[in-house]
Short mmCIF file of C-alpha atoms and ligand atoms in Angstrom, two decimals:
data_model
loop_
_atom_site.label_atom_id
_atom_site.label_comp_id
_atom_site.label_asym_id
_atom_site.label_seq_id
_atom_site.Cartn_x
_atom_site.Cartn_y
_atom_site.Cartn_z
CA UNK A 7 -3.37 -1.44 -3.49
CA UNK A 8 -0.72 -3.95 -3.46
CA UNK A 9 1.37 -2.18 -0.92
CA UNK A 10 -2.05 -1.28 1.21
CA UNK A 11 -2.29 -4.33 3.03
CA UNK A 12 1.09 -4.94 4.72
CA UNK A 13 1.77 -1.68 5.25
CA UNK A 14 -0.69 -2.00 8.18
CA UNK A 15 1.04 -5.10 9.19
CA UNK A 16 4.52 -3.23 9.93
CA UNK A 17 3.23 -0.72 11.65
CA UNK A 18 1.27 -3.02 14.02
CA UNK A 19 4.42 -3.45 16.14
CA UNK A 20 6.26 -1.01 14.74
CA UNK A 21 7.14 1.17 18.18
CA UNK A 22 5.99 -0.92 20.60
CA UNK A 23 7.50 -0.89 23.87
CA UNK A 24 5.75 2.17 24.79
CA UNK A 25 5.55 3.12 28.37
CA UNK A 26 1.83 2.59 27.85
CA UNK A 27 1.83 -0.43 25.98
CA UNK A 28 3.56 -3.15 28.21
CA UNK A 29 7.24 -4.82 27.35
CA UNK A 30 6.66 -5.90 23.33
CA UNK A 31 10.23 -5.98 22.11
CA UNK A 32 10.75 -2.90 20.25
CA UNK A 33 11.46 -3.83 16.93
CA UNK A 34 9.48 -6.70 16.06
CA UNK A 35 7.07 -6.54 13.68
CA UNK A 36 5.58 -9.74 14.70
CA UNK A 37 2.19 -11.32 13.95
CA UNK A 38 1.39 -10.32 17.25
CA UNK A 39 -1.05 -7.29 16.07
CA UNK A 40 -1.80 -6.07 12.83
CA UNK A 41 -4.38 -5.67 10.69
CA UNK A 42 -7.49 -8.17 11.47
CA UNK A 43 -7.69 -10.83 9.51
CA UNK A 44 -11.17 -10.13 8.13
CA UNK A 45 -9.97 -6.93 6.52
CA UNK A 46 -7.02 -8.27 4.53
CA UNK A 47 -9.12 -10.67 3.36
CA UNK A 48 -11.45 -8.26 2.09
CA UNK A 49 -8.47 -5.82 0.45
CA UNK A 50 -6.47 -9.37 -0.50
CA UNK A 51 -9.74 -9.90 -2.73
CA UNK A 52 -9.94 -6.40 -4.34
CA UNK A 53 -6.27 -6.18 -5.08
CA UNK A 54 -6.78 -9.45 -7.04
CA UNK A 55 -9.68 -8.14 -9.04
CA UNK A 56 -7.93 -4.90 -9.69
CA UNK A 57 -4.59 -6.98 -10.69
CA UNK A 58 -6.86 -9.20 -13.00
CA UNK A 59 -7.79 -5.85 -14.79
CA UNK A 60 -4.46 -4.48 -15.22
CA UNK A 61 -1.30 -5.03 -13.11
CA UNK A 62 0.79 -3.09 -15.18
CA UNK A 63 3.28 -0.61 -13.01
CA UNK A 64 1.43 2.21 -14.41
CA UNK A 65 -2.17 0.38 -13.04
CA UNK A 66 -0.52 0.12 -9.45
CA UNK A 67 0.04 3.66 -9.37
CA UNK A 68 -3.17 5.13 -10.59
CA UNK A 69 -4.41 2.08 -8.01
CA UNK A 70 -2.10 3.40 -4.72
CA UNK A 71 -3.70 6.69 -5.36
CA UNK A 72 -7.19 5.25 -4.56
CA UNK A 73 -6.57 5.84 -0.86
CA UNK A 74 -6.34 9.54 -1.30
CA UNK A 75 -9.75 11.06 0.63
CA UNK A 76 -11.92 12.32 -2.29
CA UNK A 77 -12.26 16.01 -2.30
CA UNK A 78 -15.72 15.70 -0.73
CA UNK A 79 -13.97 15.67 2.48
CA UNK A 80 -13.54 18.84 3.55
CA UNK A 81 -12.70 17.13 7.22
CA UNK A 82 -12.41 13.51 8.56
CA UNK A 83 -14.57 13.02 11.49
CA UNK A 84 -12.98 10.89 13.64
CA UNK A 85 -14.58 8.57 16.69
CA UNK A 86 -13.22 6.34 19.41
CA UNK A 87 -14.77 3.24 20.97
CA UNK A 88 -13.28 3.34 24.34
CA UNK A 89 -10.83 5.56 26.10
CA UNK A 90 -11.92 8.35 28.62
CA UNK A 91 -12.76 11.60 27.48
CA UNK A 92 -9.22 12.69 29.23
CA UNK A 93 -7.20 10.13 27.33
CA UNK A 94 -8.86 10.58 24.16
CA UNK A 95 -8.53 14.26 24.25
CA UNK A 96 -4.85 13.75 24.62
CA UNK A 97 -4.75 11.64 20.99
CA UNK A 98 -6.73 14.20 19.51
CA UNK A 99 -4.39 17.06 20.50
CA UNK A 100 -1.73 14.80 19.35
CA UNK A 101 -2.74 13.90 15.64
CA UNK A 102 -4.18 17.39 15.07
CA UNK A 103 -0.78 18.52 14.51
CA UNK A 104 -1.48 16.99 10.71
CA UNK A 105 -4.43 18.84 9.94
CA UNK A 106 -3.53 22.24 11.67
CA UNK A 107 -1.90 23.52 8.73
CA UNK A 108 -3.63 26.42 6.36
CA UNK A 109 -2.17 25.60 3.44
CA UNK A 110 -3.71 22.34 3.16
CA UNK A 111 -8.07 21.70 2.94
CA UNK A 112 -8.86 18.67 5.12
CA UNK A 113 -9.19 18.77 8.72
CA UNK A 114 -9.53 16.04 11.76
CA UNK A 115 -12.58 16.69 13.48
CA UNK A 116 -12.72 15.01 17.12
CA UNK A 117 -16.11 16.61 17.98
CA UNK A 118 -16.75 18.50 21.17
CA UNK A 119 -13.30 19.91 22.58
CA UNK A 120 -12.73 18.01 25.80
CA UNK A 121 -15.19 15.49 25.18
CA UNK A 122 -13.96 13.95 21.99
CA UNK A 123 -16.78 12.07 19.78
CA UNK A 124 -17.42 8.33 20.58
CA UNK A 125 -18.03 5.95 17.73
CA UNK A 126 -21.63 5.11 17.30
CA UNK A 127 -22.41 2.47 14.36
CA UNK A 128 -26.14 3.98 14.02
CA UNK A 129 -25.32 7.27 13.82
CA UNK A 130 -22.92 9.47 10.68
CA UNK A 131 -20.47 7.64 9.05
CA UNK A 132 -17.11 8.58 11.05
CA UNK A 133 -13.87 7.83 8.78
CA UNK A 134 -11.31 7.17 11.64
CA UNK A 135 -12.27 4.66 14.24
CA UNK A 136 -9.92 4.89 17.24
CA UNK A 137 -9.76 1.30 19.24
CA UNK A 138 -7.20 0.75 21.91
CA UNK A 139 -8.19 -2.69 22.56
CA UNK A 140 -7.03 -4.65 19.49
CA UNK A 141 -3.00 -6.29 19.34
CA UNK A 142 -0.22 -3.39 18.17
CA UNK A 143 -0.39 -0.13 16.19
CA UNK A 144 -1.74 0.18 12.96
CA UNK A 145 -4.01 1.95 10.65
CA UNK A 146 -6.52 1.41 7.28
CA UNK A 147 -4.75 3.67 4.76
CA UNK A 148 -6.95 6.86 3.92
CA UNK A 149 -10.09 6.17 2.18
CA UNK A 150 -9.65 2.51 2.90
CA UNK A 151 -11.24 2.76 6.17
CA UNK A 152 -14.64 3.53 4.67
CA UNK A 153 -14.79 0.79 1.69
CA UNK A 154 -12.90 -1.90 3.74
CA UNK A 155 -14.32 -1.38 6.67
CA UNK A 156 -17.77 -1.15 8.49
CA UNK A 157 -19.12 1.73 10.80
CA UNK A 158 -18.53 -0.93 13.82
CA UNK A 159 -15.30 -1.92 13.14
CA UNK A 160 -11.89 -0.12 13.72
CA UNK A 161 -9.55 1.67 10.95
CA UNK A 162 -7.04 2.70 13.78
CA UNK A 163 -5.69 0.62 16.73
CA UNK A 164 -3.48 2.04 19.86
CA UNK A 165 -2.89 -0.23 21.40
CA UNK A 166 -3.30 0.01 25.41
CA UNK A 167 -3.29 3.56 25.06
CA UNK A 168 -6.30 4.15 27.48
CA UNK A 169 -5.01 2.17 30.12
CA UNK A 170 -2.84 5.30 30.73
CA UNK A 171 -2.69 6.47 34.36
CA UNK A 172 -0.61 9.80 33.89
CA UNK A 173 -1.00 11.67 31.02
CA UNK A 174 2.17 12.95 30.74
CA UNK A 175 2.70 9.96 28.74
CA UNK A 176 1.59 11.74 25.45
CA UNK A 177 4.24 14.38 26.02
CA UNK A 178 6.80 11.44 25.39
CA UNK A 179 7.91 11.92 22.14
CA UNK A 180 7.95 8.26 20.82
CA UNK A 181 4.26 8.30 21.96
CA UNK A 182 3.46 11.23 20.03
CA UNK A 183 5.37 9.21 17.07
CA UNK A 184 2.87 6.20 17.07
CA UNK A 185 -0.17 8.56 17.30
CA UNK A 186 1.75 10.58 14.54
CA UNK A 187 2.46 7.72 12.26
CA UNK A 188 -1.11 6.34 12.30
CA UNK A 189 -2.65 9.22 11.32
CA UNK A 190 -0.32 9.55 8.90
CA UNK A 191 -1.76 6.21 7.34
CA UNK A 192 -5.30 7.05 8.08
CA UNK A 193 -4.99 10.45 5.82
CA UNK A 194 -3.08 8.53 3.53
CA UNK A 195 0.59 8.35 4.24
CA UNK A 196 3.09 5.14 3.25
CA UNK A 197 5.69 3.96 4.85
CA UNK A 198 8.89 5.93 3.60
CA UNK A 199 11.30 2.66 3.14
CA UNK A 200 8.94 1.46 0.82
CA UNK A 201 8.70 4.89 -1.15
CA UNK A 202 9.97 3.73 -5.28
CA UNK A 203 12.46 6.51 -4.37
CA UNK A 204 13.93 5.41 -1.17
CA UNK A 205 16.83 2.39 -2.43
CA UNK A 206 15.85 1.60 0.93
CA UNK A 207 15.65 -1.56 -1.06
CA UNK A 208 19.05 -2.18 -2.53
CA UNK A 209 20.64 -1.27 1.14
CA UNK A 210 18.52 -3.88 2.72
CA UNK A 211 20.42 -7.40 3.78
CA UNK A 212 17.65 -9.51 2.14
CA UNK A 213 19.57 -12.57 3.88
CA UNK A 214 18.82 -11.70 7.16
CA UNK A 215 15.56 -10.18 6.99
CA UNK A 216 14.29 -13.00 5.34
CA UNK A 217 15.41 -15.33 7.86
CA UNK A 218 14.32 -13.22 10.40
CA UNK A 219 10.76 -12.77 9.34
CA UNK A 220 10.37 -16.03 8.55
CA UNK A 221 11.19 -17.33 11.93
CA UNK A 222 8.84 -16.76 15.46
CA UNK A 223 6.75 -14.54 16.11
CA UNK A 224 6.73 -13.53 12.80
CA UNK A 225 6.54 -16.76 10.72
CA UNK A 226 5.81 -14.76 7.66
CA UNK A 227 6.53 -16.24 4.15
CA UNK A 228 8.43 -14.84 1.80
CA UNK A 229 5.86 -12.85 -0.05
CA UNK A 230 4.28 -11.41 2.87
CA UNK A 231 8.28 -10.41 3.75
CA UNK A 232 8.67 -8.90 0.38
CA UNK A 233 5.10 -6.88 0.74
CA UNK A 234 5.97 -5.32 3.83
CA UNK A 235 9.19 -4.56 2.74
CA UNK A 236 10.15 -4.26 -0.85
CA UNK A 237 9.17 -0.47 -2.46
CA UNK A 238 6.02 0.05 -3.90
CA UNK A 239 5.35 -0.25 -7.47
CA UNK A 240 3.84 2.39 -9.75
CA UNK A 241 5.08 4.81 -12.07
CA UNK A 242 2.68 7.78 -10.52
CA UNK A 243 3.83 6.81 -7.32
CA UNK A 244 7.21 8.07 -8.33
CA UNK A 245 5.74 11.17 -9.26
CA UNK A 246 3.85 11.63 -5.99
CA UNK A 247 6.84 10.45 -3.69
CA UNK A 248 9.39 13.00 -2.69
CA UNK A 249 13.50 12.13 -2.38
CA UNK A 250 14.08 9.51 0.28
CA UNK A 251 13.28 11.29 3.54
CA UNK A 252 15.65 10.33 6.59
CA UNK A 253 13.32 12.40 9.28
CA UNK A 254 9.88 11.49 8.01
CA UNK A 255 7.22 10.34 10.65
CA UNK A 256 6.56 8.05 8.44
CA UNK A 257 9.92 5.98 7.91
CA UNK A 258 10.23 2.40 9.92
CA UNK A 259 13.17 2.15 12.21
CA UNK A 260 14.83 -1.21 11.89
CA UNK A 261 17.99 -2.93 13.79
CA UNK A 262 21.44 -2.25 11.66
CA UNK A 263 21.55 -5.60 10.65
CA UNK A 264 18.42 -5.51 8.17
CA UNK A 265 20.83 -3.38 6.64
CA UNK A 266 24.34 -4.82 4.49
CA UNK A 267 26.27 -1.56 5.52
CA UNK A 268 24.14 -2.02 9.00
CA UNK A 269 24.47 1.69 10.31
CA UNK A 270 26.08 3.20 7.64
CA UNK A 271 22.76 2.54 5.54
CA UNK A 272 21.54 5.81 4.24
CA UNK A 273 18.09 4.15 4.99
CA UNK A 274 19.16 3.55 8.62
CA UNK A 275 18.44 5.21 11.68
CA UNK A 276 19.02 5.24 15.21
CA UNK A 277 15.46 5.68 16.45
CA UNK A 278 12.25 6.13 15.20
CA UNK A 279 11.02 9.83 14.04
CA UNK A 280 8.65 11.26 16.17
CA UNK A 281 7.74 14.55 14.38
CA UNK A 282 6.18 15.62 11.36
CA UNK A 283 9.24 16.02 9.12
CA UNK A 284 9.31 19.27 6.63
CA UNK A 285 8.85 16.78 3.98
CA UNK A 286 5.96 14.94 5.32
CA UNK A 287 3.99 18.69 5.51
CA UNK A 288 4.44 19.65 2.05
CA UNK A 289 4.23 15.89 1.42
CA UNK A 290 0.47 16.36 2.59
CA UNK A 291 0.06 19.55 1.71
CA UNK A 292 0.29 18.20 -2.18
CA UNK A 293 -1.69 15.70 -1.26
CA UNK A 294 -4.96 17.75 0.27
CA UNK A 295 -4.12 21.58 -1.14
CA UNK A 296 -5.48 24.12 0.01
CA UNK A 297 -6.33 25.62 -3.53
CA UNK A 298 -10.26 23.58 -3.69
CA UNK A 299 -10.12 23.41 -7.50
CA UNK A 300 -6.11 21.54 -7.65
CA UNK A 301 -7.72 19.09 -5.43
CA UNK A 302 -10.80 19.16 -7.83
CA UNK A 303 -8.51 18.42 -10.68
CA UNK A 304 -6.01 15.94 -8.95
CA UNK A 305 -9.18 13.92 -7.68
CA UNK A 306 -10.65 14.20 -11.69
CA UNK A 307 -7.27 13.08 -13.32
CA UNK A 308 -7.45 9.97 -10.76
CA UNK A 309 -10.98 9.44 -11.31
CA UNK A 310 -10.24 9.47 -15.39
CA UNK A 311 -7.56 7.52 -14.75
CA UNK A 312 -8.76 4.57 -12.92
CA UNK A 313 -12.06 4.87 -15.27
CA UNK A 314 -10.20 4.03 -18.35
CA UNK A 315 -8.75 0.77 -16.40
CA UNK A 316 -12.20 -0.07 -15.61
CA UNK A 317 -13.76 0.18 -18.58
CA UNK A 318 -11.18 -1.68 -21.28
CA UNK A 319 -11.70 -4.35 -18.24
CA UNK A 320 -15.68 -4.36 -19.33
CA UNK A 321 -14.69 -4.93 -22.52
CA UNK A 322 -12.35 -7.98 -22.17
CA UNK A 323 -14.00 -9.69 -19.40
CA UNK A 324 -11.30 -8.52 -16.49
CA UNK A 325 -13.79 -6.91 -14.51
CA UNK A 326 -14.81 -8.51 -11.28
CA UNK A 327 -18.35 -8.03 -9.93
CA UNK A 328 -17.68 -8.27 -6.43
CA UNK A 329 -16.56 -4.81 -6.04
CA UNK A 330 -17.77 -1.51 -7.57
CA UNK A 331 -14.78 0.11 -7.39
CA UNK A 332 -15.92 3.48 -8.85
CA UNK A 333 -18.86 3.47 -6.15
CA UNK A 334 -16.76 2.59 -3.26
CA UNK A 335 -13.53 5.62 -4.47
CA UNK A 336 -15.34 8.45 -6.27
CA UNK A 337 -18.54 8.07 -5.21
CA UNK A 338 -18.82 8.91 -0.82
CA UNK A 339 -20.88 11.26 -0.14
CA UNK A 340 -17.59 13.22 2.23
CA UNK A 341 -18.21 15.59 4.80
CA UNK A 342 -18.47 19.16 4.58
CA UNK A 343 -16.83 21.75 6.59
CA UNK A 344 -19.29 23.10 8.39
CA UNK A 345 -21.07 19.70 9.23
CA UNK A 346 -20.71 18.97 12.43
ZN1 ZN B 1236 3.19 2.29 9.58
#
């Protein structure tokens, strides 16, 4: 949970820069957009009660794995609340490229080809809840869009994207990379420096990203620095991440100088990736398998897991009210695949 938060915040400004997007330097992950306010609050307060119950490396794992979409979800229906039918067509053909894959069992569902669906609070619960109008690029990770978030509210920002007047702007490959990338969170995807198995870490010039961050626009302190950018704890995590991968869609492109051997960095490179790396597929493909009963199983083990957590914390007092964690993980109702 720890790393769910600030993950969002890096990516808000991540690529900007974007033909579409007006003149935001490139690399500056700047508290100009990220994740509103009200929502970190609201995951701020759960990863306390979940660190009050256990925040034991092995706890953080079993916790980072709450973001995973329960096997219930045989698809993600996903809405927007603006955009033209033209533009939002375009995103959809874009982030399908995650889902069109048979060896994996959830899908993005848009709705009506060429008239993609448009958020409606009233109506089904949709998952992923495309706004263009909020600051940056960012994304609720997986199954956080439905417990942190409500029906009227956004898990996915684009910033500016539907103010696009040609739309051979989505055949730009570092537009395809944003759409890419926050999909990627929205199904469940971290960022790649921060994988336990990156030493992204140890190659980073602390120094100067510290003073960096700290200074304008960003004006972050030092633990908001260190939770955007320091790896993610957990010993599952380690299990679930793959080797360090240079081409995922996932990884954050930084300047050489956040870097002590600047380009030389194993971490670094020169731009950001803009396709689904092989690694990110069978990355997901673990993730959501195609095989219904390993999903089954993975989602039980979790479930068991995170149960056993839960209920020593009954026992010694840990637990926090607030939140019925069980209720809002295991327990959605998910959509099946032939709902429309
Ligand atoms: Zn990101």
């Amino acid at each position: 949970m720890m790393a769910l938060k600030l993950t969002t915040l890096l990516c808000s400004t991540a690529l900007a820069a974007l033909a579409l997007s007006g003149s935001a330097s490139a690399h500056d992950p700047s508290g100009k957009g990220g994740l509103p306010v009200a929502y970190s609050k609201r995951m701020m307060a759960a990863m306390k009660s979940l660190a009050r119950m256990d925040d034991s490396d092995e706890a953080k794992g079993i916790y980072s794995k709450l973001v995973q979409w329960p096997p219930t979800y045989a698809k993600l229906r996903v809405c927007f609340m603006a955009g033209s039918d033209e533009i939002n067509s375009k995103v959809a053909e874009v982030a399908t490229a995650w889902t069109d894959d048979a060896k994996m069992s959830i899908k993005l569902d848009f709705g009506k080809a060429g008239s993609p669906r448009r958020c409606d609070p009233n109506g089904r619960e949709s998952q992923i809840r495309v706004a263009y109008e909020k600051p940056g690029y960012w994304s609720l990770l997986g199954q956080n869009g439905v417990v942190y978030a409500k029906q009227e509210e956004a898990t996915l920002n684009l910033e500016g994207f539907d103010k696009a007047t040609d739309m051979a702007a989505f055949d730009k490959p570092e537009v395809q990379g944003v759409i890419l990338h926050e999909f990627g969170h929205a199904l469940g995807f971290l960022h790649e420096h921060q994988s336990p198995l990156s030493d992204c870490s140890n190659q980073f010039n602390w120094d100067y990203i510290v003073k960096y961050l700290e200074g304008p626009p960003n004006n972050w302190d030092e633990a908001t620095i260190k939770f955007n950018m320091a790896p993610y704890a957990g010993d599952d995590l380690k299990l679930m991440a793959t080797d360090f991968d240079p081409q995922s869609v996932m990884l954050y492109y930084f300047p050489a100088e956040y870097y002590l051997k600047g380009k030389d960095s194993s971490c670094y490179i020169q731009s950001s990736n803009n396709t689904i790396s092989p690694t990110d597929r069978s990355t997901i493909e673990f993730m959501y398998p195609a095989d219904r009963g390993e999903r089954l199983k993975n989602f039980a083990d979790s479930k068991a897991q995170f149960m056993k957590i839960w209920d020593k914390a009954a026992d010694s007092g840990t637990r926090d009210v607030g939140l019925n964690f069980p209720e809002a993980f295991f327990g959605s109702k998910g959509v099946a695949a032939d709902e429309e």
